[in-house]
């Protein structure tokens, strides 16, 4: 069974982004970029399924600028067998990415696509569900446990207020939540090995996909700043303030 | 212009986020229809009819809507989408699971977690964990949107809208729910609580979390939350998590105990009306957003606070 894992290159989660003064976006110049943390969990899960003898091949896909190659190399250092870069300078939105992945699914015929539940830049949380819809496949989002057996996936999902378990037929899309696994660190020998793994590059036009954005960003602004309040000396002062000043208890 | 709001419910009652989603629909403006899809869900439909702003409740009652899977609900919404300029769902795990699936089949973009309505085609939404607010304009004919509930005040229940039955779509049979374990709690839900007591890694263990914070939450009638660090360390289950990757909350009072205040945590709680931080590290970033900061050892402070309130 082949597993396809989309990975996105995003601003590293430790970076505090700054809004550009002209309000056109956030400043990405000289900012550290990394693989989206949820995608790292997706790659780890796929590699574990291969190590368990359930999957035969793990294919990492990244859509975006040429530098996404680095993200694919990271995926291959964790254990993906090969990478596909869908290269474009267009600002890709989730629907466009889902269509690109749909075209790659037609070519590669994976039994399961494991993706991160959301990217930490646009916080959209859409691509996996959209791909499942376009493929008319079942979906299991926000997974904290995935078991594959007998052509089915049994997936425990993190939902508001608790957990639920779905049984879905394969092929399917699964999106990862935080507690699915803890991704390994890529070792130096594996990073070296990853450099020799195959990486194909295609263009959206080669896949016959129109990636024109549907949403236009009119402006990007800083949220209203919350000013720091005061320090209280002890519990008595705190309770007094909450009761008499803020009047919230 | 007509707007379809997809109700989140458990067949007997609406989830609170549905009321905020209807409020967002009112801001867009137009005729508002509420879709209630469930199994033996007439109680939820009756409740839906009481929501202000709703002109029509459409009920699809069938066994295969019992668990409201994304596959079956999408088929139903697509069959009934004609004539709607907007389709809205709450930005809960329910709505986030469903809305993109609908948008993709309509071949339109989906707009996630809006916090503001500028006009019928222009919306404000947070990006980068709320560190920036993007104003986006949609060129699509149908706008499929999820609504962040904390950004819109819930509508009142003084209405008596008409209730219509609609025919269910065929069962896709793509997905079967085998188990659902909801955390049982006497406390209010995180998303709806007026007061939240939240704990972080500073508590040291799951045992400390429970023995220290539960009495405080009980005394204040508060919900319990946690930082991602506390969840990652296994102190509490993931559904306690407040932050970019957990729940977004905006209670009247948020008490952060032993939480340093990582960016992704602040993203989930900085809209709270009053924030209290208790942390022994005076340089913890949580103090930069706290209205009242107390630099102290939480193991002494929290029991003292329980005694004092």
Coordinates of C-alpha atoms in Angstrom, one line a residue:
Chain A
X1 CA 0.0 0.0 0.0
X2 CA 1.3 3.4 -1.0
X3 CA 0.8 6.4 1.4
X4 CA 0.9 10.0 0.1
X5 CA 1.8 12.7 2.6
X6 CA 1.5 16.4 1.7
X7 CA 4.0 18.6 3.6
X8 CA 3.9 22.4 3.7
X9 CA 6.8 24.8 4.2
X10 CA 5.8 27.4 6.8
X11 CA 7.3 29.9 9.1
X12 CA 8.8 28.0 12.0
X13 CA 6.5 27.7 15.0
X14 CA 8.9 29.5 17.3
X15 CA 9.0 32.6 15.2
X16 CA 6.8 35.6 16.2
X17 CA 5.6 36.9 12.9
X18 CA 5.4 40.7 12.2
X19 CA 2.8 42.4 10.0
X20 CA 4.4 44.5 7.3
X21 CA 4.0 48.2 7.7
X22 CA 2.1 48.6 4.4
X23 CA -0.5 46.0 5.5
X24 CA 0.1 43.7 2.6
X25 CA 1.0 40.6 4.6
X26 CA 3.5 39.4 7.2
X27 CA 7.2 39.9 6.8
X28 CA 8.8 36.7 5.6
X29 CA 12.3 38.1 4.8
X30 CA 15.0 36.2 6.6
X31 CA 12.6 34.3 8.7
X32 CA 13.3 30.7 9.6
X33 CA 11.1 28.2 7.7
X34 CA 10.3 24.7 8.7
X35 CA 7.9 21.8 8.0
X36 CA 4.4 22.4 9.3
X37 CA 4.4 20.6 12.7
X38 CA 1.2 18.6 11.9
X39 CA 2.8 17.5 8.6
X40 CA 5.8 16.2 10.5
X41 CA 3.4 14.0 12.6
X42 CA 1.8 12.8 9.3
X43 CA 5.2 11.8 7.8
X44 CA 6.1 10.0 11.1
X45 CA 2.8 8.1 11.1
X46 CA 3.3 7.0 7.5
X47 CA 6.9 5.9 8.1
X48 CA 5.8 3.9 11.1
X49 CA 3.2 2.2 9.0
X50 CA 5.9 1.3 6.5
X51 CA 8.2 0.1 9.3
X52 CA 5.4 -2.1 10.6
X53 CA 5.1 -3.7 7.1
X54 CA 1.7 -2.3 6.4
X55 CA 2.8 0.3 3.8
X56 CA 5.1 -0.3 1.0
X57 CA 6.0 3.2 0.0
X58 CA 5.8 6.7 1.5
X59 CA 5.6 9.6 -1.0
X60 CA 6.0 13.1 0.3
X61 CA 4.5 16.0 -1.7
X62 CA 5.0 19.7 -1.3
X63 CA 3.3 22.4 -3.3
X64 CA 4.9 25.8 -3.6
X65 CA 8.2 27.6 -4.3
X66 CA 11.4 25.9 -5.2
X67 CA 12.6 26.1 -1.6
X68 CA 9.9 23.5 -0.6
X69 CA 12.6 21.0 -1.8
X70 CA 14.1 21.5 1.7
X71 CA 10.9 20.5 3.3
X72 CA 10.7 17.4 1.1
X73 CA 14.3 16.5 2.1
X74 CA 13.3 16.8 5.7
X75 CA 10.4 14.4 5.0
X76 CA 12.8 12.0 3.4
X77 CA 15.2 12.2 6.3
X78 CA 12.4 11.1 8.6
X79 CA 11.8 8.2 6.2
X80 CA 9.7 9.1 3.2
X81 CA 11.0 7.1 0.1
X82 CA 10.7 9.9 -2.4
X83 CA 9.4 13.4 -3.0
X84 CA 7.3 15.3 -5.5
X85 CA 7.5 19.1 -5.7
X86 CA 4.7 20.8 -7.4
X87 CA 6.5 24.0 -8.1
X88 CA 4.8 27.4 -8.5
X89 CA 5.2 30.9 -7.3
X90 CA 1.5 31.4 -7.1
X91 CA 0.1 31.9 -3.6
X92 CA -1.6 28.5 -3.2
X93 CA -4.9 28.3 -1.4
X94 CA -6.3 25.1 0.1
X95 CA -8.7 24.3 -2.8
X96 CA -5.8 24.6 -5.3
X97 CA -3.6 22.4 -3.2
X98 CA -6.5 19.8 -2.9
X99 CA -6.8 19.8 -6.7
X100 CA -3.1 19.3 -7.2
X101 CA -3.1 16.4 -4.7
X102 CA -6.2 15.0 -6.5
X103 CA -4.2 14.9 -9.8
X104 CA -1.3 13.2 -8.0
X105 CA -3.6 10.7 -6.4
X106 CA -4.8 9.8 -9.9
X107 CA -1.2 9.2 -10.9
X108 CA 0.2 7.5 -7.8
X109 CA -2.9 5.6 -6.6
X110 CA -2.2 5.8 -2.9
X111 CA -4.5 3.8 -0.6
X112 CA -4.3 6.5 2.1
X113 CA -3.4 10.2 2.2
X114 CA -2.2 11.3 5.7
X115 CA -2.0 15.1 6.1
X116 CA -1.6 17.6 8.9
X117 CA -5.0 18.9 10.2
X118 CA -4.0 22.5 9.6
X119 CA -1.0 24.6 8.6
X120 CA 0.2 27.0 11.2
X121 CA 0.5 30.0 8.8
X122 CA -3.0 30.3 7.3
X123 CA -4.7 28.2 10.0
X124 CA -7.2 27.1 7.4
X125 CA -7.7 23.4 8.3
X126 CA -9.2 22.6 4.9
X127 CA -7.0 20.7 2.5
X128 CA -7.5 17.2 3.7
X129 CA -11.3 17.5 3.8
X130 CA -11.3 19.1 0.4
X131 CA -9.1 16.3 -1.1
X132 CA -11.4 13.7 0.4
X133 CA -14.4 15.4 -1.2
X134 CA -12.9 15.7 -4.6
X135 CA -11.9 12.0 -4.6
X136 CA -15.2 11.0 -3.1
X137 CA -13.3 9.3 -0.4
X138 CA -14.2 9.0 3.3
X139 CA -12.3 11.2 5.7
X140 CA -11.1 11.0 9.3
X141 CA -9.9 14.3 10.6
X142 CA -8.0 15.2 13.8
X143 CA -6.7 11.7 14.3
X144 CA -5.1 10.6 17.5
X145 CA -4.9 6.9 16.6
X146 CA -4.9 5.1 13.3
X147 CA -5.1 1.4 12.7
X148 CA -5.1 -0.1 9.2
X149 CA -6.4 -3.6 8.6
X150 CA -8.5 -5.5 6.1
X151 CA -8.9 -2.6 3.7
X152 CA -10.2 -0.4 6.5
X153 CA -8.9 2.4 8.7
X154 CA -10.1 2.6 12.3
X155 CA -9.4 6.1 13.4
X156 CA -9.8 7.7 16.9
X157 CA -10.6 11.4 16.4
X158 CA -10.2 14.3 18.8
X159 CA -13.5 16.1 18.9
X160 CA -14.9 18.9 21.1
X161 CA -15.6 17.3 24.5
X162 CA -13.9 14.0 23.9
X163 CA -13.0 11.3 21.4
X164 CA -14.8 9.3 18.8
X165 CA -13.8 6.3 16.7
X166 CA -14.7 6.0 13.0
X167 CA -14.3 3.0 10.7
X168 CA -13.7 4.1 7.2
X169 CA -13.1 2.1 4.0
X170 CA -9.9 2.7 2.1
X171 CA -8.8 4.7 0.1
X172 CA -9.3 7.6 2.5
X173 CA -7.8 10.8 3.8
X174 CA -6.7 11.0 7.4
X175 CA -5.6 14.3 9.0
X176 CA -3.4 14.3 12.1
X177 CA -3.9 15.9 15.5
X178 CA -1.1 16.5 18.0
X179 CA -1.3 13.4 20.0
X180 CA -1.1 10.9 17.1
X181 CA 2.7 10.4 17.7
X182 CA 5.9 12.2 18.5
X183 CA 8.0 12.7 15.4
X184 CA 11.5 11.4 15.5
X185 CA 14.5 13.6 15.0
X186 CA 16.2 13.1 11.7
X187 CA 19.7 11.6 12.3
X188 CA 22.7 12.9 10.3
X189 CA 23.1 9.6 8.4
X190 CA 19.4 9.8 7.4
X191 CA 19.8 13.4 6.4
X192 CA 22.7 12.4 4.1
X193 CA 20.7 9.5 2.7
X194 CA 17.7 11.7 2.1
X195 CA 19.8 13.8 -0.3
X196 CA 20.1 10.8 -2.6
X197 CA 16.5 9.9 -2.6
X198 CA 14.5 10.7 -5.8
X199 CA 12.7 14.1 -6.0
X200 CA 10.6 14.9 -9.0
X201 CA 9.4 18.4 -9.9
X202 CA 6.2 19.1 -11.8
X203 CA 4.3 22.3 -12.6
X204 CA 0.6 22.8 -11.9
X205 CA 0.0 23.1 -15.6
X206 CA 1.6 19.6 -16.1
X207 CA -1.2 18.3 -13.8
X208 CA -3.9 20.3 -15.6
X209 CA -4.8 22.3 -12.5
X210 CA -5.8 25.9 -12.4
X211 CA -4.3 27.3 -9.1
X212 CA -5.6 30.8 -9.4
X213 CA -6.5 32.1 -5.9
X214 CA -10.2 32.5 -5.1
X215 CA -9.7 34.7 -2.1
X216 CA -8.0 38.1 -2.3
X217 CA -6.3 39.4 0.8
X218 CA -7.3 43.1 1.0
X219 CA -5.1 43.8 4.0
X220 CA -3.3 42.2 6.9
X221 CA -3.3 44.1 10.2
X222 CA -1.9 43.6 13.7
X223 CA -4.5 42.5 16.2
X224 CA -5.4 45.0 18.9
X225 CA -2.7 44.9 21.5
X226 CA -3.6 43.8 25.0
X227 CA -1.7 46.0 27.4
X228 CA -0.2 44.4 30.4
X229 CA -2.0 45.1 33.6
X230 CA -0.7 45.3 37.1
X231 CA 1.2 43.1 39.5
X232 CA -0.6 42.2 42.7
X233 CA 1.3 41.5 45.9
X234 CA -0.7 38.6 47.3
X235 CA -3.9 36.6 47.1
X236 CA -5.8 39.1 49.2
X237 CA -5.1 41.9 46.8
X238 CA -5.9 39.7 43.8
X239 CA -9.3 38.7 45.3
X240 CA -10.1 42.3 46.2
X241 CA -9.3 43.4 42.6
X242 CA -11.4 40.7 41.1
X243 CA -14.3 41.4 43.3
X244 CA -14.3 45.2 43.4
X245 CA -12.4 46.5 40.4
X246 CA -13.0 43.9 37.6
X247 CA -16.2 42.6 39.3
X248 CA -15.9 39.2 37.7
X249 CA -16.3 37.0 40.8
Chain B
X1 CA -29.8 36.6 -0.7
X2 CA -30.4 33.6 1.6
X3 CA -28.0 32.1 4.1
X4 CA -27.9 28.5 5.2
X5 CA -26.6 27.9 8.7
X6 CA -25.7 24.3 9.6
X7 CA -26.8 23.7 13.1
X8 CA -24.5 21.7 15.5
X9 CA -26.6 19.6 17.9
X10 CA -26.8 16.2 19.6
X11 CA -30.3 15.5 18.3
X12 CA -31.9 16.7 21.6
X13 CA -30.3 20.2 22.0
X14 CA -28.4 22.7 19.9
X15 CA -24.7 23.3 20.7
X16 CA -24.1 26.9 21.9
X17 CA -21.8 27.7 18.9
X18 CA -24.9 27.5 16.6
X19 CA -26.3 30.6 18.2
X20 CA -23.1 32.6 17.5
X21 CA -23.1 31.3 13.9
X22 CA -26.6 32.6 13.4
X23 CA -25.4 36.0 14.8
X24 CA -22.6 36.1 12.2
X25 CA -25.3 35.3 9.5
X26 CA -27.3 38.3 10.7
X27 CA -24.3 40.5 10.2
X28 CA -24.0 39.3 6.6
X29 CA -27.7 40.1 6.2
X30 CA -30.4 38.2 4.3
X31 CA -32.9 35.4 4.9
X32 CA -31.5 32.9 7.4
X33 CA -32.4 29.2 7.1
X34 CA -31.1 26.8 9.7
X35 CA -30.4 23.2 8.7
X36 CA -30.9 20.5 11.4
X37 CA -29.8 17.1 10.2
X38 CA -30.1 14.3 12.7
X39 CA -32.0 11.3 13.8
X40 CA -35.1 11.8 16.0
X41 CA -34.0 15.3 16.2
X42 CA -37.3 17.1 16.6
X43 CA -36.3 18.5 20.0
X44 CA -33.2 20.2 18.4
X45 CA -35.4 21.4 15.5
X46 CA -37.9 23.0 17.9
X47 CA -35.1 24.7 19.7
X48 CA -33.7 25.9 16.4
X49 CA -37.0 27.6 15.6
X50 CA -36.7 29.8 18.7
X51 CA -33.5 31.5 17.5
X52 CA -33.8 35.1 16.6
X53 CA -33.1 35.9 13.0
X54 CA -34.0 32.5 11.7
X55 CA -36.8 32.5 9.2
X56 CA -37.0 28.8 8.4
X57 CA -35.7 25.6 10.0
X58 CA -35.1 22.8 7.5
X59 CA -35.1 19.4 9.2
X60 CA -33.7 16.2 7.6
X61 CA -34.5 13.4 10.0
X62 CA -33.0 10.0 9.1
X63 CA -31.1 7.2 10.8
X64 CA -27.9 7.8 8.9
X65 CA -27.7 11.4 10.3
X66 CA -27.6 10.1 13.8
X67 CA -23.8 10.7 14.1
X68 CA -23.7 13.5 11.6
X69 CA -20.7 12.2 9.6
X70 CA -19.1 14.7 7.2
X71 CA -19.8 12.4 4.2
X72 CA -23.5 12.2 4.8
X73 CA -24.0 15.8 5.8
X74 CA -22.1 17.0 2.8
X75 CA -24.3 15.0 0.4
X76 CA -27.4 16.5 2.1
X77 CA -26.1 20.1 2.0
X78 CA -25.0 19.8 -1.7
X79 CA -28.5 18.5 -2.6
X80 CA -30.0 21.6 -0.9
X81 CA -27.4 24.3 -1.7
X82 CA -29.1 25.9 -4.7
X83 CA -30.3 29.4 -4.0
X84 CA -27.9 30.1 -1.0
X85 CA -25.3 32.8 -1.3
X86 CA -23.6 31.7 2.0
X87 CA -23.3 28.5 3.9
X88 CA -22.1 28.9 7.5
X89 CA -21.1 26.4 10.1
X90 CA -19.5 27.0 13.6
X91 CA -15.7 26.7 13.6
X92 CA -15.9 23.7 16.0
X93 CA -14.4 20.3 15.3
X94 CA -17.9 19.6 13.8
X95 CA -17.9 22.6 11.4
X96 CA -14.2 22.3 10.5
X97 CA -14.6 18.7 9.6
X98 CA -17.6 19.5 7.4
X99 CA -17.3 22.9 5.7
X100 CA -14.3 22.3 3.5
X101 CA -15.9 19.1 2.1
X102 CA -18.9 21.1 1.1
X103 CA -16.8 23.9 -0.4
X104 CA -14.7 21.6 -2.5
X105 CA -17.8 20.0 -4.1
X106 CA -19.2 23.4 -4.9
X107 CA -15.7 24.3 -6.3
X108 CA -15.4 27.3 -4.0
X109 CA -12.9 28.5 -1.5
X110 CA -13.8 28.0 2.2
X111 CA -13.2 30.9 4.6
X112 CA -12.1 29.6 8.0
X113 CA -12.9 30.9 11.5
X114 CA -14.1 34.4 10.6
X115 CA -14.1 36.9 13.4
X116 CA -15.6 39.8 11.5
X117 CA -18.0 40.6 8.7
X118 CA -17.0 43.6 6.6
X119 CA -19.6 43.0 3.8
X120 CA -21.4 40.1 2.2
X121 CA -18.2 39.1 0.4
X122 CA -15.4 40.4 2.7
X123 CA -14.5 38.9 6.0
X124 CA -11.8 39.2 8.8
X125 CA -10.0 36.1 9.9
X126 CA -7.0 35.5 12.1
X127 CA -3.9 33.9 10.6
X128 CA -0.6 32.9 12.2
X129 CA -2.2 31.9 15.5
X130 CA -4.0 35.2 15.7
X131 CA -0.8 37.3 15.4
X132 CA -2.2 38.9 12.3
X133 CA -5.7 39.6 11.1
X134 CA -6.4 39.2 7.4
X135 CA -9.3 40.8 5.6
X136 CA -10.2 38.6 2.7
X137 CA -12.6 39.1 -0.2
X138 CA -14.2 36.1 -1.9
X139 CA -14.9 36.1 -5.7
X140 CA -16.9 32.8 -5.4
X141 CA -20.6 32.7 -6.0
X142 CA -21.3 30.7 -2.8
X143 CA -19.3 31.6 0.3
X144 CA -18.7 28.7 2.6
X145 CA -17.6 29.9 6.0
X146 CA -16.8 28.7 9.5
X147 CA -17.5 31.2 12.3
X148 CA -15.4 31.6 15.4
X149 CA -18.0 31.6 18.1
X150 CA -16.2 33.9 20.6
X151 CA -16.2 36.7 18.0
X152 CA -20.0 37.0 17.8
X153 CA -22.6 37.4 20.6
X154 CA -25.1 34.6 20.7
X155 CA -28.6 35.4 19.4
X156 CA -31.5 35.4 21.8
X157 CA -34.3 32.8 21.7
X158 CA -37.5 34.7 21.2
X159 CA -38.5 33.5 17.8
X160 CA -41.0 31.0 16.4
X161 CA -39.7 30.2 12.9
X162 CA -41.4 27.8 10.6
X163 CA -40.1 24.2 10.5
X164 CA -40.0 22.3 7.2
X165 CA -39.1 18.7 6.6
X166 CA -36.7 18.1 3.7
X167 CA -35.9 14.7 2.2
X168 CA -32.7 13.1 3.3
X169 CA -30.0 12.3 0.8
X170 CA -28.9 8.7 0.2
X171 CA -26.7 7.2 2.8
X172 CA -23.1 7.3 1.5
X173 CA -22.1 4.4 3.9
X174 CA -18.5 5.6 3.7
X175 CA -18.0 6.0 7.4
X176 CA -19.2 4.2 10.5
X177 CA -19.0 5.6 14.0
X178 CA -18.1 2.8 16.4
X179 CA -17.5 4.7 19.6
X180 CA -17.9 8.2 21.1
X181 CA -16.5 8.9 24.5
X182 CA -17.4 12.4 25.7
X183 CA -15.6 13.6 28.8
X184 CA -18.3 13.6 31.6
X185 CA -18.1 16.6 33.7
X186 CA -20.3 18.6 36.0
X187 CA -18.4 21.7 35.0
X188 CA -19.4 24.0 32.2
X189 CA -18.1 23.5 28.7
X190 CA -14.8 25.3 27.9
X191 CA -16.4 27.1 25.0
X192 CA -19.3 28.4 27.0
X193 CA -17.8 29.0 30.4
X194 CA -17.8 32.4 32.1
X195 CA -14.8 31.6 34.1
X196 CA -11.9 29.2 33.1
X197 CA -9.2 27.9 35.4
X198 CA -6.3 26.8 33.2
X199 CA -3.2 24.9 34.2
X200 CA 0.3 24.5 32.6
X201 CA 3.5 22.6 32.9
X202 CA 4.3 24.5 36.1
X203 CA 1.9 22.2 37.9
X204 CA 4.4 19.4 37.6
X205 CA 2.0 16.5 37.3
X206 CA -1.5 15.4 36.4
X207 CA -2.1 14.7 40.1
X208 CA -1.2 18.2 41.1
X209 CA -3.4 19.6 38.3
X210 CA -6.4 17.8 39.7
X211 CA -5.8 18.3 43.4
X212 CA -4.9 22.1 43.0
X213 CA -7.2 23.3 40.3
X214 CA -10.4 21.3 40.7
X215 CA -11.2 22.9 44.1
X216 CA -10.7 26.3 42.6
X217 CA -12.8 25.5 39.6
X218 CA -15.6 24.1 41.8
X219 CA -15.6 27.1 44.0
X220 CA -15.8 29.5 41.0
X221 CA -18.2 27.4 39.0
X222 CA -15.4 27.4 36.3
X223 CA -14.5 25.2 33.4
X224 CA -11.0 23.6 33.4
X225 CA -8.5 24.2 30.7
X226 CA -4.8 23.5 30.0
X227 CA -1.9 24.6 28.0
X228 CA -0.6 22.4 25.2
X229 CA 2.5 21.8 27.4
X230 CA 0.3 20.3 30.1
X231 CA -1.5 18.2 27.5
X232 CA 1.7 17.0 25.9
X233 CA 3.0 16.1 29.3
X234 CA -0.1 13.9 29.8
X235 CA -1.5 15.9 32.8
X236 CA -5.0 16.1 31.1
X237 CA -6.7 14.9 27.9
X238 CA -6.4 16.9 24.7
X239 CA -10.0 18.3 24.9
X240 CA -8.8 20.5 27.8
X241 CA -6.4 22.3 25.5
X242 CA -6.7 26.0 25.0
X243 CA -4.7 27.6 22.2
X244 CA -4.1 27.7 18.4
X245 CA -4.3 23.9 18.1
X246 CA -6.9 23.5 20.8
X247 CA -9.9 25.6 21.8
X248 CA -10.3 29.3 21.3
X249 CA -12.0 30.8 24.4
X250 CA -13.0 34.3 25.6
X251 CA -14.5 34.0 29.1
X252 CA -15.2 36.8 31.5
X253 CA -12.3 35.6 33.7
X254 CA -9.4 33.4 32.7
X255 CA -7.0 32.3 35.4
X256 CA -3.7 30.9 34.1
X257 CA -1.9 28.9 36.7
X258 CA 1.7 27.8 36.0
X259 CA 1.4 28.7 32.3
X260 CA 4.3 30.5 30.7
X261 CA 2.3 32.0 27.9
X262 CA 3.6 30.5 24.6
X263 CA 2.4 32.3 21.5
X264 CA 0.2 29.4 20.6
X265 CA -1.5 29.4 24.0
X266 CA -2.1 33.2 24.0
X267 CA -3.8 32.7 20.6
X268 CA -6.5 30.8 22.3
X269 CA -7.3 33.0 25.3
X270 CA -6.1 36.6 24.8
X271 CA -9.7 37.7 24.0
X272 CA -10.7 36.9 27.5
X273 CA -12.2 39.9 29.4
X274 CA -10.0 39.6 32.5
X275 CA -6.8 37.5 32.6
X276 CA -5.1 36.5 35.8
X277 CA -1.7 34.9 35.7
X278 CA -0.1 33.1 38.6
X279 CA 3.5 32.1 37.9
X280 CA 6.7 32.1 39.8
X281 CA 8.7 33.3 36.9
X282 CA 8.4 37.1 36.7
X283 CA 9.6 37.1 33.1
X284 CA 6.9 34.7 31.9
X285 CA 5.3 36.1 28.7
X286 CA 1.8 35.4 30.2
X287 CA 2.3 38.5 32.4
X288 CA 2.4 40.7 29.2
X289 CA -1.3 39.9 28.6
X290 CA -2.5 39.5 32.2
X291 CA -4.6 42.2 33.8
X292 CA -3.6 40.9 37.2
X293 CA -0.3 39.1 37.6
X294 CA 0.8 37.4 40.8
X295 CA 4.5 36.3 40.9
X296 CA 4.3 33.5 43.5
X297 CA 4.6 29.8 44.1
X298 CA 1.4 28.3 42.7
X299 CA 1.4 25.5 45.3
X300 CA 0.9 28.0 48.1
X301 CA -1.1 30.5 46.1
X302 CA -3.9 28.3 44.7
X303 CA -5.0 26.8 48.0
X304 CA -5.0 30.3 49.5
X305 CA -7.1 31.6 46.6
X306 CA -9.6 28.7 47.1
X307 CA -9.9 29.8 50.7
X308 CA -10.3 33.5 49.9
X309 CA -12.9 33.4 47.1

